[in-house]
């Protein structure tokens, strides 16, 4: 049985004041005991969130990490070991905003993936197709290639301590959500690809769906057999909405 996970990606949002408010709202939520819940604030606010969420019921993650695990001369970057020191448990890698808007290649992402894992953190590998690619019938090919890049570089055992988030680019921040069937089809293909290498590892990997998840559509998405929870952007900035999504994952 895979334990569901819901992670809230706050992206480049928040001030000290709004983050304090969000922490207060999260602390007031009744969260299900059978779900791993995480929030992923901007790096600037990680310390505030770790200190503020004292109950330990919510993990804190980072949105990015440097290509090297250790501290060093790399201006502007944050080493995975620094994220560990700050109290993080997981790190996003390969979010489409970084792949497409910041030009991060598979090669760079693989170095980040390795640095994150080497530090004992869990990488949340984000993969997904653009609208153009979906319309051209290339969804499974694109997602398959993104996944294959990590399998080829590190082998299937790298997925024992990793989470995969399927995030169709056309559904991120657009209000358009993949239907539960569309998402399930891709999740099943991802798991099958992993199973070709090792079926036990494939059965254990958590596959999250991301793309305009909200309280109103979460339960239906999470009811699909290969959807093990969600990576939530916009809706995670509202504590009540995020709490409701977490509860949907627990049902
Ligand atoms: C995301 O950025 O990972 C995401 C899924 O965003 P949203 O929920 O806003 O579509």
PDB file of C-alpha atoms and ligand atoms in Angstrom, residues 9 11 92 95-97 126 167 171-176 209-213 231-236, ligand 1:
ATOM      1  CA  UNK A   9       4.265  24.300  -4.069  1.00  0.00           C
ATOM      2  CA  UNK A  11       6.291  28.981  -5.988  1.00  0.00           C
ATOM      3  CA  UNK A  92      11.299  19.573  -6.404  1.00  0.00           C
ATOM      4  CA  UNK A  95       9.305  21.592 -12.519  1.00  0.00           C
ATOM      5  CA  UNK A  96       8.113  22.725 -15.929  1.00  0.00           C
ATOM      6  CA  UNK A  97       8.600  26.368 -14.986  1.00  0.00           C
ATOM      7  CA  UNK A 126       8.285  16.622 -12.151  1.00  0.00           C
ATOM      8  CA  UNK A 167       2.194  17.672 -14.272  1.00  0.00           C
ATOM      9  CA  UNK A 171      -2.931  22.264 -16.669  1.00  0.00           C
ATOM     10  CA  UNK A 172      -0.512  24.187 -14.455  1.00  0.00           C
ATOM     11  CA  UNK A 173      -1.957  27.425 -13.165  1.00  0.00           C
ATOM     12  CA  UNK A 174      -4.473  27.509 -16.001  1.00  0.00           C
ATOM     13  CA  UNK A 175      -7.577  26.225 -14.216  1.00  0.00           C
ATOM     14  CA  UNK A 176      -7.633  23.369 -16.751  1.00  0.00           C
ATOM     15  CA  UNK A 209      -0.740  14.470 -10.121  1.00  0.00           C
ATOM     16  CA  UNK A 210      -0.269  18.222 -10.467  1.00  0.00           C
ATOM     17  CA  UNK A 211      -2.186  20.761 -12.511  1.00  0.00           C
ATOM     18  CA  UNK A 212      -4.965  22.915 -11.059  1.00  0.00           C
ATOM     19  CA  UNK A 213      -5.786  20.494  -8.261  1.00  0.00           C
ATOM     20  CA  UNK A 231       1.422  18.422  -6.167  1.00  0.00           C
ATOM     21  CA  UNK A 232      -0.639  21.543  -5.630  1.00  0.00           C
ATOM     22  CA  UNK A 233       0.310  25.038  -6.737  1.00  0.00           C
ATOM     23  CA  UNK A 234      -2.206  27.877  -6.503  1.00  0.00           C
ATOM     24  CA  UNK A 235      -4.637  26.127  -4.173  1.00  0.00           C
ATOM     25  CA  UNK A 236      -1.888  25.491  -1.622  1.00  0.00           C
TER      26      UNK A 236
HETATM   27  C1  LIG B   1       2.493  23.381  -9.828  1.00  0.00           C
HETATM   28  O1  LIG B   1       3.039  24.426 -10.069  1.00  0.00           O
HETATM   29  O2  LIG B   1       3.190  22.414  -9.481  1.00  0.00           O
HETATM   30  C2  LIG B   1       1.047  23.288  -9.982  1.00  0.00           C
HETATM   31  C3  LIG B   1       0.526  22.110 -10.089  1.00  0.00           C
HETATM   32  O3  LIG B   1       0.357  24.463 -10.028  1.00  0.00           O
HETATM   33  P1  LIG B   1      -1.256  24.669 -10.024  1.00  0.00           P
HETATM   34  O4  LIG B   1      -1.821  23.744  -8.963  1.00  0.00           O
HETATM   35  O5  LIG B   1      -1.452  26.099  -9.679  1.00  0.00           O
HETATM   36  O6  LIG B   1      -1.732  24.319 -11.371  1.00  0.00           O
END
